[in-house]
């Protein structure tokens, strides 16, 4: 089993420093940066940033901190995210600038894309206004309504999000790889009235029948009364339920060409969206983001982290179903009037140079992806990269998980030709935007392979010990954010108590990220991975409890325990230990069935790498699964310091469990 990854924090290149000559104009020393940083930790600093946005009405109070941790930013201000991304550009030359260059996945015989669409800001503006008209007139969607979106990576996805933001409906996007059950769970929690989806899409050369999954979900989502279905695949016929389902194209054809819907002036703290993410329970949490604070952090980070300019061709190669896509495909780049790339399919289709060919085809300048993608493409070898001219690139960043120094160096040297700043931007669904990163657009400090860098201006991040003291340089501790920031989560939808408990109780009053981190001698932060029962598989967050409750939901399963083990490509993969019910026999067919079951109840991303049948799972006396023992068994590690194991389980019991499991799974 591979033991790569950086979760131990050992062998990280804390002392290695790379200064890029070609960025001299922005290069400053660490001390100069920190001096500057100290002066930015005030709400007044953020007011200056927010002032660069277009508000319908200016705020009266920058930060309302009267009811912590329910902070409110720019209170009294009125704003609209759709206006910021579209209407604002209608008044300038950017009206006819290309906003989105989209490629569908299929290619012709020469490997060239079959479908390329270029949409200008004016095109987007018209489509958004038409869809907003449809939403209001045909479906009576109003300010405050909740709407679900379950769509592939096509331009109509940002169009739907912008149309809903325009009329003040709060949307919740569900990743198109999630199952019907996962979709239904989210629709029910959000109480969505309407679901916007598509008939299908291409992924790895195959067709995914999205509408079929949506149909199954809507059967279990009583609040959803209607579906709008985009005909992404013109040739694909699907059943449409009379009176419930409507084709996107038919509805749009029924709205006037010059339709216009006034963007709602919304209070700054109006919930723009709810995005579900995994936590330490079996149920995903609906993170609620505001509008004014969120757009402010996006504006700041587009400038500081990505140094976005009109000449740039920006590409965030994430999926809009995750927060990275919400922030850095939809709202961030569009509010800045950038030209960006959007791609429907897999990075390795039809060959492992699909992304490099797209960088060359469109002259991409700023590129943002995940360490898992980098490691995957690195494995295919440099010859795929060398076929293409990547000299237009000027900034590279990664996100979602720690980037191991080896992958960092490959990204830096082979993709960036050794002259682009390469960063690892740390943030979370909850933080709305990037919190810790190199800042080529603001001030650049020396790079180090694998670090996240220093906290952004206005962001007060620190690493604390177990008892809440600042951790010594080089020591592993817990990452916290000490000050409120614009873009911070407002609450967990329908569960404010959980919000307080999850994020603001571990270290009283401070935001607890749930990550382990090390601060080095220069103050650089190195996030090592999750400190809780959340897994990070290929940059995607998954709760161990979610996978366990899926398995336990199968009729053959009595008990299940899931742990993550290090993986060379994906960073981490879930492994499951399963205790079968009495009278059920273990078999290969059953194992296959359980894999299928997890895929069906959560989605393919949650499918365990392996499922082991065991006679029992070791637990402490208070009933907690001894995950460390399970992990040790799988990674061939010794039990280490088991005396610190949670509660009361005796050393003998632990050793016994370890021995038994090892022999049961035959490792
Ligand atoms: C991890 C993704 C190390 C971290 C934007 C965090 C990272 C979780 C990095 C959030 C990074 C994200 N280096 N770890 N640059 N970026 N993480 O909510 O564990 O999908 O808590 O947001 O990903 O994942 P989420």
XYZ file of C-alpha atoms and ligand atoms in Angstrom:
692
model
C 0.000 0.000 0.000
C 1.333 3.450 -0.908
C 2.339 5.642 1.949
C 2.831 8.880 0.051
C 1.115 12.060 1.097
C 2.049 14.657 3.633
C -0.244 13.941 6.545
C 2.571 13.312 9.014
C 4.290 16.589 8.221
C 7.668 14.883 8.162
C 10.113 15.555 5.349
C 8.387 18.698 4.131
C 10.788 21.177 2.508
C 10.292 23.962 5.073
C 13.631 25.555 4.201
C 13.499 25.437 0.401
C 12.829 28.853 -1.117
C 12.243 29.705 -4.742
C 12.275 33.336 -5.859
C 11.070 34.005 -9.389
C 13.108 36.682 -11.186
C 10.322 37.354 -13.625
C 8.054 38.368 -10.722
C 10.516 40.831 -9.204
C 8.021 43.658 -9.373
C 5.832 41.868 -6.837
C 8.465 40.032 -4.835
C 8.713 41.244 -1.285
C 10.218 39.706 1.803
C 8.210 37.744 4.307
C 8.696 40.372 6.981
C 7.484 43.175 4.760
C 4.421 41.111 3.946
C 3.732 40.377 7.579
C 4.071 44.019 8.555
C 1.562 44.919 5.933
C -0.683 42.018 6.893
C -0.901 43.108 10.516
C -2.500 46.365 9.463
C -5.254 44.663 7.461
C -7.026 42.766 10.233
C -9.907 45.210 10.620
C -13.393 45.540 9.161
C -12.281 48.904 7.736
C -9.792 47.103 5.532
C -12.598 45.006 4.080
C -14.716 48.102 3.553
C -12.083 49.361 1.126
C -12.345 46.135 -0.845
C -16.153 46.116 -0.779
C -16.131 49.704 -2.024
C -14.807 48.423 -5.351
C -18.075 46.525 -5.926
C -21.227 48.127 -7.315
C -23.804 48.438 -4.549
C -27.358 49.626 -5.080
C -27.211 51.008 -1.582
C -24.142 51.440 0.574
C -23.946 49.634 3.916
C -24.353 51.390 7.242
C -22.288 48.984 9.316
C -19.267 47.034 8.007
C -19.541 44.209 10.511
C -22.359 43.434 12.898
C -20.750 41.322 15.618
C -23.527 41.700 18.184
C -24.565 38.043 17.965
C -21.431 35.939 17.437
C -20.775 33.644 15.673
C -23.646 34.812 13.484
C -21.737 37.713 11.970
C -23.277 39.932 9.345
C -21.201 41.849 6.816
C -22.050 45.181 5.211
C -25.351 45.538 7.013
C -27.817 47.854 5.322
C -26.097 47.461 1.961
C -28.030 46.278 -1.100
C -26.453 44.272 -3.862
C -27.130 41.621 -6.531
C -24.626 38.998 -7.684
C -26.188 38.660 -11.154
C -25.946 42.433 -11.616
C -22.267 42.353 -10.634
C -21.495 39.550 -13.093
C -23.527 40.868 -16.028
C -25.237 44.263 -16.002
C -22.087 46.001 -14.860
C -20.261 44.830 -17.971
C -23.092 45.972 -20.259
C -21.964 49.522 -19.635
C -18.410 48.907 -20.839
C -16.566 47.416 -23.826
C -16.691 44.069 -22.003
C -20.265 43.701 -23.227
C -18.917 41.946 -26.329
C -15.979 40.260 -24.659
C -15.986 36.461 -24.583
C -17.046 35.362 -21.113
C -17.064 31.572 -21.528
C -15.245 29.346 -23.997
C -16.904 25.965 -23.606
C -15.848 22.582 -24.946
C -18.013 19.486 -24.925
C -16.239 16.208 -24.343
C -16.655 14.347 -27.680
C -13.932 14.665 -30.316
C -13.788 14.003 -34.065
C -11.472 11.557 -35.854
C -8.537 13.981 -35.542
C -9.002 14.417 -31.821
C -10.474 17.921 -32.208
C -13.466 18.934 -30.116
C -16.792 18.456 -31.861
C -18.485 21.210 -29.941
C -17.012 24.567 -28.993
C -19.225 27.438 -27.863
C -18.104 30.977 -27.153
C -20.509 33.131 -25.188
C -19.970 36.846 -24.744
C -21.106 38.745 -21.684
C -23.991 40.067 -23.755
C -24.978 36.500 -24.721
C -24.977 35.505 -21.062
C -26.921 38.594 -20.096
C -29.655 37.853 -22.624
C -29.928 34.188 -21.667
C -30.026 34.985 -17.971
C -32.760 37.546 -18.458
C -34.826 35.120 -20.504
C -34.455 32.361 -17.980
C -35.258 34.746 -15.131
C -38.416 35.681 -17.047
C -39.338 32.006 -17.399
C -38.686 31.325 -13.726
C -40.909 34.196 -12.661
C -43.713 33.908 -15.221
C -43.971 30.189 -15.837
C -43.127 28.918 -12.369
C -43.852 31.865 -10.101
C -40.405 31.710 -8.502
C -39.999 34.643 -6.141
C -37.455 36.187 -3.860
C -36.723 33.782 -1.023
C -37.750 30.620 -2.895
C -35.338 27.689 -2.984
C -34.412 26.020 -6.264
C -32.283 22.930 -6.891
C -29.816 22.561 -9.765
C -28.475 19.195 -10.929
C -26.588 19.811 -14.130
C -23.468 18.845 -16.030
C -20.691 21.272 -16.943
C -22.455 23.286 -19.622
C -22.859 27.098 -19.892
C -26.523 26.736 -18.934
C -25.420 25.847 -15.407
C -23.914 29.279 -14.655
C -26.835 30.796 -16.579
C -29.273 29.076 -14.197
C -27.323 30.198 -11.131
C -27.163 33.797 -12.351
C -30.876 33.835 -13.252
C -31.816 32.644 -9.762
C -29.449 35.113 -8.103
C -31.026 37.836 -10.211
C -34.523 37.287 -8.847
C -33.379 36.583 -5.294
C -34.096 32.840 -5.257
C -31.593 30.863 -3.212
C -30.171 27.967 -5.205
C -28.555 24.736 -4.213
C -26.362 22.993 -6.765
C -25.883 19.235 -6.422
C -22.825 17.687 -8.098
C -23.909 15.677 -11.155
C -22.001 12.634 -9.857
C -24.239 12.298 -6.805
C -26.902 9.607 -6.678
C -30.691 9.973 -6.637
C -30.777 9.461 -2.853
C -28.151 12.139 -2.276
C -30.009 14.526 -4.558
C -33.338 13.843 -2.832
C -31.813 14.335 0.608
C -30.521 17.763 -0.413
C -33.761 18.809 -2.144
C -35.716 17.864 0.966
C -33.426 19.648 3.392
C -33.459 22.778 1.230
C -37.201 22.469 0.510
C -36.583 23.200 -3.153
C -39.670 24.032 -5.229
C -38.120 23.428 -8.602
C -35.256 21.370 -10.008
C -33.239 22.434 -13.045
C -31.496 19.531 -14.749
C -30.487 18.127 -18.164
C -31.378 15.002 -20.107
C -27.797 13.739 -20.021
C -24.159 14.492 -20.733
C -20.863 12.972 -21.822
C -18.318 11.637 -19.384
C -15.316 9.522 -20.398
C -16.837 8.821 -23.763
C -20.082 7.539 -22.293
C -23.508 9.039 -21.926
C -24.824 9.679 -18.433
C -28.621 9.642 -18.200
C -29.040 12.442 -15.707
C -32.793 12.825 -16.068
C -33.350 9.235 -15.002
C -31.532 9.916 -11.722
C -33.363 13.214 -11.302
C -36.707 11.439 -11.826
C -35.906 8.929 -9.132
C -34.879 11.710 -6.750
C -37.943 13.848 -7.398
C -40.187 10.886 -6.541
C -38.757 11.226 -3.028
C -38.761 15.035 -2.909
C -42.327 16.181 -2.278
C -41.499 19.905 -2.291
C -40.190 19.778 -5.878
C -43.194 20.514 -8.095
C -41.497 21.014 -11.454
C -38.422 20.203 -13.467
C -36.772 22.224 -16.194
C -34.773 19.890 -18.421
C -31.998 21.097 -20.701
C -31.700 19.091 -23.897
C -27.921 18.757 -23.657
C -28.003 15.663 -25.866
C -30.274 16.485 -28.821
C -30.563 12.854 -29.874
C -31.386 11.457 -26.456
C -35.040 10.725 -25.768
C -36.243 10.565 -22.216
C -39.684 10.365 -20.639
C -41.099 13.730 -19.622
C -43.908 13.834 -17.076
C -46.777 15.912 -18.394
C -47.435 18.988 -16.273
C -44.313 18.485 -14.176
C -41.399 18.484 -16.617
C -40.606 21.170 -19.212
C -37.864 21.434 -21.798
C -35.523 24.369 -21.188
C -35.446 25.130 -24.930
C -39.245 25.309 -25.244
C -39.546 27.606 -22.255
C -36.794 29.901 -23.501
C -38.386 30.053 -26.945
C -41.554 31.277 -25.241
C -39.781 34.233 -23.600
C -39.169 37.387 -25.643
C -35.727 37.785 -27.219
C -35.216 41.090 -25.408
C -36.622 39.933 -22.080
C -35.391 41.951 -19.148
C -35.857 41.317 -15.454
C -34.720 43.928 -13.001
C -32.061 42.484 -10.669
C -33.523 42.427 -7.143
C -31.729 44.788 -4.793
C -30.968 42.283 -2.046
C -29.708 42.896 1.449
C -25.991 42.124 1.711
C -26.749 39.181 4.002
C -29.301 37.667 1.629
C -28.564 33.933 1.161
C -27.175 33.521 -2.351
C -26.896 29.746 -2.077
C -26.839 26.665 0.100
C -24.108 24.140 -0.637
C -24.081 20.752 1.043
C -20.815 19.387 2.328
C -19.739 16.426 4.394
C -19.150 16.646 8.085
C -18.748 14.285 10.976
C -22.311 12.971 10.976
C -24.148 10.769 8.501
C -25.961 13.794 7.108
C -24.417 16.477 4.888
C -24.562 20.058 6.175
C -26.137 22.849 4.157
C -23.656 25.712 4.271
C -25.418 29.026 3.702
C -23.532 31.878 2.009
C -24.534 35.515 1.965
C -24.223 37.822 -1.039
C -22.270 40.969 -0.116
C -19.518 39.360 1.959
C -19.185 36.466 -0.470
C -18.812 38.686 -3.531
C -16.268 40.782 -1.622
C -13.963 37.839 -0.852
C -14.258 36.698 -4.468
C -13.332 40.110 -5.814
C -10.325 40.262 -3.477
C -9.078 36.771 -4.280
C -9.549 37.079 -8.044
C -7.212 40.081 -7.873
C -4.691 38.958 -5.265
C -4.444 35.221 -5.887
C -5.113 35.055 -9.640
C -3.940 38.565 -10.575
C -6.825 38.611 -13.047
C -6.447 40.986 -16.002
C -8.511 41.649 -19.102
C -5.948 39.897 -21.299
C -6.135 36.696 -19.261
C -7.675 33.405 -20.273
C -8.612 31.938 -16.943
C -9.315 28.272 -16.340
C -10.491 26.767 -13.103
C -10.787 23.104 -14.064
C -13.143 22.142 -11.240
C -16.789 21.116 -11.368
C -19.400 23.738 -10.520
C -21.026 21.143 -8.260
C -18.337 21.927 -5.663
C -17.559 25.226 -3.993
C -14.450 25.750 -6.123
C -16.667 25.971 -9.192
C -19.248 28.215 -7.510
C -16.562 30.697 -6.523
C -13.963 30.440 -9.279
C -15.926 29.398 -12.364
C -19.144 31.275 -11.807
C -19.119 34.293 -9.523
C -15.423 35.212 -9.238
C -14.297 35.326 -12.878
C -17.618 36.629 -14.217
C -17.760 39.507 -11.752
C -14.257 40.475 -12.898
C -15.298 40.358 -16.552
C -12.726 37.670 -17.324
C -12.587 35.289 -20.273
C -12.674 31.753 -18.965
C -12.687 28.163 -20.123
C -15.259 25.589 -19.199
C -14.992 21.907 -20.092
C -17.642 19.222 -19.890
C -15.647 16.044 -19.548
C -12.759 14.044 -18.186
C -9.136 15.288 -18.312
C -7.976 12.036 -19.878
C -10.516 11.841 -22.701
C -9.776 10.841 -25.415
C -6.096 10.955 -24.362
C -4.212 12.212 -21.325
C -3.298 15.477 -23.086
C -6.832 16.828 -23.395
C -6.199 19.624 -20.872
C -2.781 20.521 -22.294
C -4.302 20.718 -25.778
C -6.977 23.077 -24.438
C -4.404 25.281 -22.733
C -2.626 25.566 -26.067
C -5.819 25.983 -28.131
C -7.075 28.943 -26.125
C -3.815 30.410 -24.834
C -4.727 29.863 -21.213
C -2.801 32.147 -18.865
C -4.052 31.276 -15.372
C -4.763 27.663 -14.471
C -6.277 26.205 -11.305
C -6.778 22.503 -10.564
C -6.490 19.825 -7.890
C -3.398 17.886 -6.776
C -5.214 14.644 -7.654
C -5.574 15.794 -11.262
C -1.915 16.849 -11.327
C -0.762 13.480 -9.956
C -3.011 11.596 -12.379
C -1.685 13.457 -15.413
C 1.901 13.310 -14.161
C 1.655 9.536 -14.078
C 0.991 9.398 -17.823
C 4.405 10.889 -18.488
C 5.897 14.111 -19.856
C 5.503 13.143 -23.506
C 1.806 14.137 -23.326
C 2.739 17.587 -22.062
C 5.608 18.105 -24.513
C 3.272 17.823 -27.494
C 1.851 21.199 -26.597
C 3.049 24.734 -26.224
C 2.098 25.862 -22.739
C 4.123 29.064 -22.810
C 1.055 31.284 -22.386
C 0.664 30.151 -18.773
C 1.715 32.696 -16.171
C 0.123 31.580 -12.882
C -0.658 28.087 -11.577
C -2.567 27.186 -8.438
C -3.977 24.061 -6.854
C -6.787 23.432 -4.385
C -8.697 20.832 -2.437
C -6.018 18.830 -0.660
C -2.357 19.111 0.268
C -0.039 19.044 -2.733
C 2.958 16.794 -2.154
C 6.304 18.444 -3.013
C 6.901 15.972 -5.855
C 3.667 16.896 -7.623
C 4.339 20.586 -6.897
C 7.730 20.380 -8.616
C 6.248 18.678 -11.672
C 3.512 21.314 -11.922
C 6.122 24.057 -11.510
C 8.733 22.701 -13.908
C 6.893 20.644 -16.531
C 3.667 22.624 -16.801
C 4.876 26.097 -15.793
C 8.354 25.836 -17.391
C 9.846 26.896 -14.067
C 8.672 30.490 -14.351
C 5.078 30.606 -13.060
C 4.238 31.068 -9.395
C 2.649 27.827 -8.205
C 0.423 27.951 -5.159
C -1.761 25.729 -3.054
C -4.767 27.779 -2.045
C -6.281 26.681 1.251
C -9.965 27.229 1.846
C -13.204 25.305 2.370
C -16.854 25.244 1.305
C -17.492 27.155 4.524
C -14.976 29.956 3.928
C -16.501 30.938 0.561
C -13.164 32.012 -0.900
C -9.423 31.475 -0.600
C -7.950 32.189 2.846
C -4.288 31.134 2.670
C -2.284 31.342 -0.548
C 0.550 32.836 -2.496
C -0.559 36.165 -3.907
C 1.068 36.890 -7.253
C -1.368 39.757 -7.804
C -0.680 41.447 -4.475
C 2.794 40.693 -3.189
C 4.784 37.565 -3.788
C 6.882 35.912 -1.111
C 9.343 33.115 -1.922
C 7.618 29.894 -3.004
C 8.117 26.591 -1.212
C 7.048 23.287 -2.762
C 3.863 22.156 -1.039
C 3.130 25.037 1.303
C -0.069 27.059 1.367
C 1.829 30.242 2.165
C 0.733 33.077 4.402
C -2.825 34.108 5.243
C -4.401 36.636 2.883
C -4.696 40.287 3.872
C -7.598 40.617 6.295
C -7.471 36.918 7.217
C -6.239 36.051 10.688
C -5.258 32.382 10.425
C -3.238 30.576 13.049
C -2.213 27.108 14.227
C -3.118 26.186 17.809
C -2.223 23.406 20.200
C -4.799 21.088 21.757
C -5.379 23.596 24.582
C -5.696 26.604 22.363
C -2.205 28.107 22.630
C -0.261 29.155 19.531
C 1.653 26.087 18.329
C 5.440 26.385 18.184
C 6.947 26.710 14.722
C 7.294 23.265 13.173
C 4.725 21.643 15.477
C 1.558 20.061 14.186
C -1.597 21.772 15.482
C -5.114 22.843 14.542
C -5.888 25.467 11.949
C -8.185 28.296 13.077
C -9.405 31.632 11.745
C -9.454 34.163 14.549
C -11.376 37.043 12.984
C -14.652 37.095 11.075
C -14.155 37.588 7.310
C -16.423 38.493 4.408
C -17.662 35.305 2.733
C -17.835 33.398 5.996
C -20.752 30.979 6.381
C -23.951 32.465 7.795
C -25.182 29.241 9.347
C -25.959 25.599 8.624
C -29.353 25.530 6.937
C -32.021 24.639 9.505
C -29.404 23.816 12.153
C -27.892 26.919 13.772
C -26.909 24.976 16.916
C -24.820 22.620 14.873
C -23.188 25.618 13.229
C -22.023 26.941 16.586
C -20.998 23.520 17.813
C -19.095 22.462 14.684
C -17.115 25.596 14.004
C -17.035 27.827 17.062
C -16.884 25.607 20.160
C -13.655 23.627 19.812
C -11.711 26.859 20.445
C -14.223 29.214 21.946
C -15.227 31.973 19.561
C -12.657 31.069 16.894
C -13.497 29.378 13.607
C -12.216 25.800 13.757
C -11.420 24.470 10.288
C -11.040 20.806 11.248
C -7.600 20.631 9.615
C -4.164 19.793 10.973
C -1.486 22.280 10.017
C 2.099 23.305 10.712
C 3.434 26.837 10.758
C 7.110 26.978 9.809
C 9.804 29.426 10.956
C 8.785 31.920 8.291
C 5.129 31.762 9.324
C 4.149 29.802 6.201
C 1.225 27.478 6.818
C 1.291 23.857 5.644
C -2.152 22.254 5.900
C -1.658 18.524 6.401
C -5.178 17.117 6.148
C -8.352 16.625 8.150
C -8.227 16.290 11.897
C -11.742 14.854 12.116
C -13.749 12.009 10.614
C -13.910 13.657 7.234
C -12.039 12.086 4.327
C -10.525 13.955 1.445
C -10.735 11.666 -1.559
C -9.347 13.154 -4.763
C -9.961 16.600 -3.298
C -13.587 15.805 -2.447
C -14.888 15.832 1.070
C -16.610 12.679 2.270
C -17.772 11.794 5.742
C -16.795 8.374 7.090
C -20.196 8.292 8.804
C -21.954 8.923 5.514
C -20.337 5.870 3.950
C -20.934 3.823 7.084
C -24.606 4.697 7.173
C -24.930 3.823 3.501
C -23.413 0.378 4.141
C -25.509 -0.226 7.224
C -28.564 0.580 5.118
C -27.914 -2.586 3.099
C -29.959 -5.571 4.247
C -26.932 -7.853 4.614
C -24.929 -5.491 6.830
C -25.015 -5.340 10.621
C -22.150 -2.935 11.192
C -19.631 -0.949 9.193
C -16.508 1.068 9.879
C -14.789 3.251 7.309
C -11.325 4.779 7.455
C -9.204 6.637 4.935
C -5.801 5.338 3.943
C -3.125 7.268 2.023
C -3.198 6.849 -1.744
C -0.547 7.929 -4.205
C -2.961 9.526 -6.667
C -6.149 10.373 -4.796
C -4.455 11.490 -1.595
C -6.745 9.236 0.375
C -9.187 6.401 -0.310
C -11.965 5.064 1.924
C -11.673 1.454 3.100
C -14.598 -0.336 4.685
C -14.776 -3.037 7.354
C -18.144 -4.740 7.296
C -19.776 -7.070 9.784
C -22.537 -9.092 8.139
C -25.846 -9.945 9.725
C -26.264 -13.396 11.169
C -27.080 -16.031 8.571
C -25.584 -13.948 5.760
C -22.568 -15.495 4.095
C -19.677 -13.472 2.808
C -19.182 -13.845 -0.938
C -17.627 -12.039 -3.867
C -21.090 -11.311 -5.230
C -22.113 -9.697 -1.998
C -18.942 -7.606 -1.988
C -19.727 -6.394 -5.509
C -23.270 -5.704 -4.475
C -22.068 -3.553 -1.562
C -19.806 -1.511 -3.843
C -22.789 -0.962 -6.134
C -24.922 -0.051 -3.157
C -22.601 2.747 -2.022
C -22.422 4.062 -5.581
C -26.191 4.064 -5.765
C -26.905 5.566 -2.368
C -24.190 8.243 -2.344
C -22.379 8.274 -5.670
C -19.319 6.690 -7.315
C -16.904 9.012 -5.457
C -17.803 7.358 -2.148
C -17.168 3.793 -3.314
C -14.616 2.211 -0.941
C -11.292 1.071 -2.386
C -11.822 -2.241 -0.642
C -14.480 -3.831 1.511
C -13.322 -6.322 4.133
C -15.663 -8.757 5.852
C -14.810 -9.085 9.547
C -16.449 -10.661 12.571
C -16.572 -7.393 14.548
C -15.154 -3.888 14.509
C -13.065 -2.813 17.502
C -14.703 -0.167 19.653
C -13.900 1.715 22.804
C -16.142 1.154 25.806
C -18.161 4.212 24.981
C -18.844 2.681 21.579
C -16.518 4.731 19.388
C -14.913 2.874 16.509
C -11.160 2.574 17.011
C -10.255 4.082 13.678
C -6.586 4.274 14.480
C -6.426 0.531 14.897
C -8.216 -0.004 11.599
C -5.882 2.415 9.871
C -2.817 0.802 11.377
C -3.950 -2.610 10.170
C -4.305 -1.338 6.607
C -1.137 0.730 6.389
C 1.130 -1.907 7.937
C 1.984 0.530 10.679
C 2.696 -0.498 14.187
C 0.087 0.547 16.708
C 2.343 3.310 17.958
C 1.284 5.146 21.012
C -1.960 3.337 21.679
C -2.099 4.388 25.305
C -3.511 7.721 24.127
C -6.397 5.954 22.421
C -9.678 7.610 23.265
C -11.267 6.003 26.263
C -10.531 3.103 28.492
C -9.898 0.386 25.915
C -7.029 -1.511 27.410
C -3.798 -1.930 25.546
C -4.421 -5.678 25.519
C -7.840 -5.309 23.934
C -6.437 -3.065 21.252
C -3.588 -5.427 20.446
C -5.968 -8.327 20.305
C -8.278 -6.481 17.911
C -5.308 -5.561 15.766
C -4.093 -9.157 15.530
C -7.541 -10.527 14.824
C -8.285 -8.016 12.075
C -4.968 -8.590 10.414
C -5.569 -12.289 10.182
C -9.222 -11.863 9.145
C -8.440 -9.633 6.210
C -5.320 -11.579 5.351
C -2.954 -8.561 5.195
C -8.770 20.518 2.207
C -12.471 22.915 -1.172
C -4.463 21.390 1.848
C -8.832 20.830 3.682
C -12.091 24.352 -1.551
C -10.163 21.527 3.820
C -6.703 21.677 1.409
C -11.026 20.806 2.815
C -6.410 22.688 0.478
C -12.141 21.618 2.275
C -5.044 22.996 0.242
C -8.567 22.428 0.594
N -4.110 22.329 0.949
N -5.733 21.039 2.089
N -4.669 23.917 -0.659
N -7.587 23.130 -0.012
N -8.042 21.535 1.442
O -15.012 22.082 1.445
O -8.809 19.614 4.412
O -14.419 20.710 -0.582
O -10.690 21.441 5.120
O -13.408 22.945 -0.165
O -10.113 20.455 1.757
O -12.788 20.954 1.224
P -14.000 21.630 0.470
